[in-house]
Amino acid sequence: MGTSRSMLAAMPVVASLFLILSAINARAENVDPHGWAETGPVATRYGNFEFSGGYPTADTERKLEDVLVLNRAVETYLTQMPAVSWYRVWKGVEEADKATPNQMVVWERLMNAQTLLLTGNTETVYAMSALDLKRDGPTVIEAPPMLLGGASDLWQNELIGIGPTGADKGKGGKFLFLPPDYTGTVPKGYIVARSPTYKVVFGVRGFLVDGKPDKAVALMKSTKIYPLAQVSKPPAMTFVDGSTSPVDTIFADNYQYFDDLENIIATEPAGIISSTDRFTLASIGIAHGTPFTPDANRKALLDEAAHLGGAIARENTFASKDPARLVYPDRRWELLFVGGSATWDSQGYLNTDRRAGFAYAAIGMSPAMVDKVVGAGSQYIWTPRDANGAYLDGARSYRLRLPPGIPVKNFWSVVVYDAQSRSMLQNGEKFPSISQYTTPVINADGSVDIYFGPAAPKDQHVNWIKTVPGKGWFPIIRFYGPLQAFFDKTWKPDDIVPL
């Protein structure tokens, strides 16, 4: 059989197609199944990175170095948050006046919204001091009987408790705080605590008596703080009224965060953090005993990392998907201490996401805040969402119903916070809260309705907390002396309902 002219004419085209397909197949067969970079771009969410024969181009080298620093800095932001946050508390309290060893900030007329402090309380009297054991050496605190509180190192680890469940058993006494490198003789007659950090935060709290803070304030002001070297002639105390003096204790979400962290690493013992953490910090330029001199590019990268870290922290805190966060399976209320541990290791490992979720919104990682003791201590629940799952909006109106028989031996409170600062909402009112002490209107069945919104509902001003359009907000319900109904969940608050 002969071959037609049309078939002969088509043969070059078929041959060409065959050669092209063969080349494509050969190239596909030569692509390494390991996914290794070859010549050409590697496409990622960070952009394209060019390689030649498996080697990064000069531009790719620079870009990938920046990506590595950015990633490590973001992780550093999240994991070192407890220390940077507590450092800012220490610094804010220290700078409230002249930063003398004998200085104490006392919120004499309760804490109000002008104080920037993570989720402070409007119904509790607070007092705080910043101890500097490197500057002052061993430091004495003379605590009166029945003072409630304690001291923590710079990583928010409790050094010693003061009060009925503390080392003094509520009898008061002389506490001696030793710096980490102290090798001298320890004098007798003191309750001794050796701190692993030079900076120590001493904090106490007291409750209202007949609705007034006076007795708690007087008790706090009978405290004495001084260096052991001045024991023969202690200086007079300096008290700063935090109710009238602005105090800022909140850490930054910009380059300042890493500047604070560098200050911590430079002034605290080199071994205060793990070897792995020391390497991570060193890789972004922060190392004990080494000057921190970032150039403009590194500063910009760290600034970006803090913004990104802060954004991730907000997602981690306000949009957590951790199932253990929920207090009740049919409510939006969440736990502050997810997993029920102040050391964040209830799963058999340190859960840094849970720890950062707490640290971005709160302070005080004390086991006493987690202990479940019926009729004693305190418990906390919070939510950023309404009954429908939407974030709480300062421009909208809502109602929260607390069912009858609120399970507390002492008192309860509901305080509203600004989602941006995580401090009390600055709404033009003195205290953004409703509590047992504010004599709220009680419904006929014993329940309490609390209203939130930019304007008070008709005839509900007493039970209303003002919110601010354009600002997200969230409440914390505090139970002081929680009763069994709280722990067994036979009592539970309603969700916050939009009106």
PDB file of C-alpha atoms in Angstrom, residues 207-355:
ATOM      1  CA  PHE A 207     -10.832  43.584 100.218  1.00  0.00           C
ATOM      2  CA  LEU A 208     -13.345  46.303 100.956  1.00  0.00           C
ATOM      3  CA  VAL A 209     -14.762  46.549 104.458  1.00  0.00           C
ATOM      4  CA  ASP A 210     -18.245  48.075 104.598  1.00  0.00           C
ATOM      5  CA  GLY A 211     -17.704  49.013 100.976  1.00  0.00           C
ATOM      6  CA  LYS A 212     -14.599  51.066 101.745  1.00  0.00           C
ATOM      7  CA  PRO A 213     -10.874  50.478 101.036  1.00  0.00           C
ATOM      8  CA  ASP A 214      -9.576  52.358 104.100  1.00  0.00           C
ATOM      9  CA  LYS A 215      -8.738  49.389 106.349  1.00  0.00           C
ATOM     10  CA  ALA A 216      -6.977  47.498 103.559  1.00  0.00           C
ATOM     11  CA  VAL A 217      -4.970  50.605 102.628  1.00  0.00           C
ATOM     12  CA  ALA A 218      -3.948  51.191 106.260  1.00  0.00           C
ATOM     13  CA  LEU A 219      -2.785  47.571 106.532  1.00  0.00           C
ATOM     14  CA  MET A 220      -0.731  47.866 103.337  1.00  0.00           C
ATOM     15  CA  LYS A 221       0.834  51.122 104.499  1.00  0.00           C
ATOM     16  CA  SER A 222       2.140  49.415 107.618  1.00  0.00           C
ATOM     17  CA  THR A 223       4.484  47.411 105.372  1.00  0.00           C
ATOM     18  CA  LYS A 224       8.186  48.286 105.469  1.00  0.00           C
ATOM     19  CA  ILE A 225      10.664  47.625 102.645  1.00  0.00           C
ATOM     20  CA  TYR A 226      14.398  48.322 102.856  1.00  0.00           C
ATOM     21  CA  PRO A 227      17.805  46.850 101.963  1.00  0.00           C
ATOM     22  CA  LEU A 228      19.241  44.503 104.608  1.00  0.00           C
ATOM     23  CA  ALA A 229      22.268  46.801 104.731  1.00  0.00           C
ATOM     24  CA  GLN A 230      20.016  49.494 106.265  1.00  0.00           C
ATOM     25  CA  VAL A 231      18.407  47.226 108.866  1.00  0.00           C
ATOM     26  CA  SER A 232      19.775  49.315 111.760  1.00  0.00           C
ATOM     27  CA  LYS A 233      18.082  52.443 110.434  1.00  0.00           C
ATOM     28  CA  PRO A 234      15.447  51.670 107.785  1.00  0.00           C
ATOM     29  CA  PRO A 235      14.403  54.686 105.685  1.00  0.00           C
ATOM     30  CA  ALA A 236      10.843  55.934 105.776  1.00  0.00           C
ATOM     31  CA  MET A 237       8.498  54.421 103.216  1.00  0.00           C
ATOM     32  CA  THR A 238       7.380  56.310 100.111  1.00  0.00           C
ATOM     33  CA  PHE A 239       3.785  55.631  99.116  1.00  0.00           C
ATOM     34  CA  VAL A 240       2.442  56.572  95.677  1.00  0.00           C
ATOM     35  CA  ASP A 241      -1.339  56.710  95.195  1.00  0.00           C
ATOM     36  CA  GLY A 242      -2.023  54.742  92.035  1.00  0.00           C
ATOM     37  CA  SER A 243      -5.646  55.937  92.054  1.00  0.00           C
ATOM     38  CA  THR A 244      -4.503  59.453  91.171  1.00  0.00           C
ATOM     39  CA  SER A 245      -1.152  58.818  89.452  1.00  0.00           C
ATOM     40  CA  PRO A 246      -1.156  57.339  85.941  1.00  0.00           C
ATOM     41  CA  VAL A 247       0.719  54.022  85.924  1.00  0.00           C
ATOM     42  CA  ASP A 248       1.524  52.207  82.664  1.00  0.00           C
ATOM     43  CA  THR A 249       2.543  48.548  82.955  1.00  0.00           C
ATOM     44  CA  ILE A 250       1.657  47.206  79.477  1.00  0.00           C
ATOM     45  CA  PHE A 251       4.293  45.853  77.082  1.00  0.00           C
ATOM     46  CA  ALA A 252       4.598  47.066  73.488  1.00  0.00           C
ATOM     47  CA  ASP A 253       3.798  45.367  70.190  1.00  0.00           C
ATOM     48  CA  ASN A 254       6.661  47.072  68.358  1.00  0.00           C
ATOM     49  CA  TYR A 255      10.465  47.211  68.453  1.00  0.00           C
ATOM     50  CA  GLN A 256      10.319  48.320  72.108  1.00  0.00           C
ATOM     51  CA  TYR A 257       9.336  44.742  73.032  1.00  0.00           C
ATOM     52  CA  PHE A 258      12.736  43.419  71.914  1.00  0.00           C
ATOM     53  CA  ASP A 259      14.539  46.338  73.517  1.00  0.00           C
ATOM     54  CA  ASP A 260      12.866  45.392  76.816  1.00  0.00           C
ATOM     55  CA  LEU A 261      13.771  41.750  76.292  1.00  0.00           C
ATOM     56  CA  GLU A 262      17.396  42.677  75.644  1.00  0.00           C
ATOM     57  CA  ASN A 263      17.438  44.660  78.891  1.00  0.00           C
ATOM     58  CA  ILE A 264      16.175  41.594  80.769  1.00  0.00           C
ATOM     59  CA  ILE A 265      18.793  39.285  79.238  1.00  0.00           C
ATOM     60  CA  ALA A 266      21.600  41.804  79.823  1.00  0.00           C
ATOM     61  CA  THR A 267      20.797  42.413  83.503  1.00  0.00           C
ATOM     62  CA  GLU A 268      19.687  38.973  84.679  1.00  0.00           C
ATOM     63  CA  PRO A 269      21.849  35.836  85.161  1.00  0.00           C
ATOM     64  CA  ALA A 270      22.938  34.217  81.890  1.00  0.00           C
ATOM     65  CA  GLY A 271      21.415  30.861  82.793  1.00  0.00           C
ATOM     66  CA  ILE A 272      17.952  32.184  83.599  1.00  0.00           C
ATOM     67  CA  ILE A 273      16.621  30.814  80.300  1.00  0.00           C
ATOM     68  CA  SER A 274      17.252  27.454  78.653  1.00  0.00           C
ATOM     69  CA  SER A 275      20.132  26.757  76.272  1.00  0.00           C
ATOM     70  CA  THR A 276      17.681  26.469  73.366  1.00  0.00           C
ATOM     71  CA  ASP A 277      16.138  29.848  74.179  1.00  0.00           C
ATOM     72  CA  ARG A 278      19.591  31.410  74.545  1.00  0.00           C
ATOM     73  CA  PHE A 279      20.462  30.223  71.033  1.00  0.00           C
ATOM     74  CA  THR A 280      17.211  31.528  69.570  1.00  0.00           C
ATOM     75  CA  LEU A 281      17.728  34.921  71.176  1.00  0.00           C
ATOM     76  CA  ALA A 282      21.378  35.033  70.103  1.00  0.00           C
ATOM     77  CA  SER A 283      20.348  34.295  66.514  1.00  0.00           C
ATOM     78  CA  ILE A 284      18.319  37.525  66.460  1.00  0.00           C
ATOM     79  CA  GLY A 285      21.084  39.509  68.164  1.00  0.00           C
ATOM     80  CA  ILE A 286      20.192  39.279  71.869  1.00  0.00           C
ATOM     81  CA  ALA A 287      22.805  37.592  74.071  1.00  0.00           C
ATOM     82  CA  HIS A 288      23.983  38.042  77.660  1.00  0.00           C
ATOM     83  CA  GLY A 289      27.254  39.951  77.778  1.00  0.00           C
ATOM     84  CA  THR A 290      27.057  41.013  74.125  1.00  0.00           C
ATOM     85  CA  PRO A 291      26.153  44.565  73.044  1.00  0.00           C
ATOM     86  CA  PHE A 292      22.784  44.787  71.302  1.00  0.00           C
ATOM     87  CA  THR A 293      23.461  46.969  68.260  1.00  0.00           C
ATOM     88  CA  PRO A 294      20.920  46.134  65.545  1.00  0.00           C
ATOM     89  CA  ASP A 295      21.302  48.031  62.292  1.00  0.00           C
ATOM     90  CA  ALA A 296      18.355  49.727  60.601  1.00  0.00           C
ATOM     91  CA  ASN A 297      17.357  46.570  58.705  1.00  0.00           C
ATOM     92  CA  ARG A 298      17.415  44.428  61.864  1.00  0.00           C
ATOM     93  CA  LYS A 299      15.432  47.026  63.793  1.00  0.00           C
ATOM     94  CA  ALA A 300      12.819  47.076  61.043  1.00  0.00           C
ATOM     95  CA  LEU A 301      12.657  43.271  61.071  1.00  0.00           C
ATOM     96  CA  LEU A 302      12.212  43.148  64.850  1.00  0.00           C
ATOM     97  CA  ASP A 303       9.581  45.861  64.686  1.00  0.00           C
ATOM     98  CA  GLU A 304       7.722  43.810  62.063  1.00  0.00           C
ATOM     99  CA  ALA A 305       8.127  40.657  64.180  1.00  0.00           C
ATOM    100  CA  ALA A 306       6.594  42.376  67.208  1.00  0.00           C
ATOM    101  CA  HIS A 307       3.624  43.582  65.167  1.00  0.00           C
ATOM    102  CA  LEU A 308       3.160  40.114  63.678  1.00  0.00           C
ATOM    103  CA  GLY A 309       3.721  38.475  67.060  1.00  0.00           C
ATOM    104  CA  GLY A 310       1.148  40.783  68.628  1.00  0.00           C
ATOM    105  CA  ALA A 311      -1.331  39.960  65.859  1.00  0.00           C
ATOM    106  CA  ILE A 312      -0.793  36.218  66.369  1.00  0.00           C
ATOM    107  CA  ALA A 313      -1.084  36.694  70.138  1.00  0.00           C
ATOM    108  CA  ARG A 314      -4.455  38.391  69.661  1.00  0.00           C
ATOM    109  CA  GLU A 315      -5.655  35.503  67.515  1.00  0.00           C
ATOM    110  CA  ASN A 316      -4.298  33.036  70.061  1.00  0.00           C
ATOM    111  CA  THR A 317      -6.043  34.818  72.944  1.00  0.00           C
ATOM    112  CA  PHE A 318      -9.305  36.018  71.414  1.00  0.00           C
ATOM    113  CA  ALA A 319      -9.892  33.336  68.759  1.00  0.00           C
ATOM    114  CA  SER A 320      -8.508  30.217  70.414  1.00  0.00           C
ATOM    115  CA  LYS A 321      -9.810  26.901  69.097  1.00  0.00           C
ATOM    116  CA  ASP A 322      -8.478  24.970  72.093  1.00  0.00           C
ATOM    117  CA  PRO A 323     -11.455  22.875  73.279  1.00  0.00           C
ATOM    118  CA  ALA A 324     -10.195  22.962  76.868  1.00  0.00           C
ATOM    119  CA  ARG A 325     -10.748  26.724  77.002  1.00  0.00           C
ATOM    120  CA  LEU A 326     -14.548  26.426  77.395  1.00  0.00           C
ATOM    121  CA  VAL A 327     -15.987  26.413  80.894  1.00  0.00           C
ATOM    122  CA  TYR A 328     -19.339  24.981  79.802  1.00  0.00           C
ATOM    123  CA  PRO A 329     -20.078  22.977  76.630  1.00  0.00           C
ATOM    124  CA  ASP A 330     -23.150  25.103  75.834  1.00  0.00           C
ATOM    125  CA  ARG A 331     -21.785  28.568  76.660  1.00  0.00           C
ATOM    126  CA  ARG A 332     -19.211  31.025  75.281  1.00  0.00           C
ATOM    127  CA  TRP A 333     -17.454  31.527  78.619  1.00  0.00           C
ATOM    128  CA  GLU A 334     -13.756  30.618  78.711  1.00  0.00           C
ATOM    129  CA  LEU A 335     -11.092  29.861  81.301  1.00  0.00           C
ATOM    130  CA  LEU A 336      -8.143  32.188  81.848  1.00  0.00           C
ATOM    131  CA  PHE A 337      -5.988  29.227  82.898  1.00  0.00           C
ATOM    132  CA  VAL A 338      -6.697  26.821  80.043  1.00  0.00           C
ATOM    133  CA  GLY A 339      -5.885  23.304  81.181  1.00  0.00           C
ATOM    134  CA  GLY A 340      -6.204  24.222  84.854  1.00  0.00           C
ATOM    135  CA  SER A 341      -2.487  24.755  85.429  1.00  0.00           C
ATOM    136  CA  ALA A 342      -0.489  27.875  86.285  1.00  0.00           C
ATOM    137  CA  THR A 343       2.584  26.111  84.889  1.00  0.00           C
ATOM    138  CA  TRP A 344       0.835  25.254  81.604  1.00  0.00           C
ATOM    139  CA  ASP A 345       1.996  21.631  81.576  1.00  0.00           C
ATOM    140  CA  SER A 346      -1.206  19.689  82.291  1.00  0.00           C
ATOM    141  CA  GLN A 347      -0.797  17.788  79.000  1.00  0.00           C
ATOM    142  CA  GLY A 348       2.625  16.467  79.951  1.00  0.00           C
ATOM    143  CA  TYR A 349       4.502  19.260  78.173  1.00  0.00           C
ATOM    144  CA  LEU A 350       4.759  23.029  78.360  1.00  0.00           C
ATOM    145  CA  ASN A 351       1.992  24.454  76.179  1.00  0.00           C
ATOM    146  CA  THR A 352       3.435  27.841  75.186  1.00  0.00           C
ATOM    147  CA  ASP A 353       0.289  28.739  73.225  1.00  0.00           C
ATOM    148  CA  ARG A 354      -1.845  28.445  76.352  1.00  0.00           C
ATOM    149  CA  ARG A 355       0.736  30.379  78.339  1.00  0.00           C
TER     150      ARG A 355
END
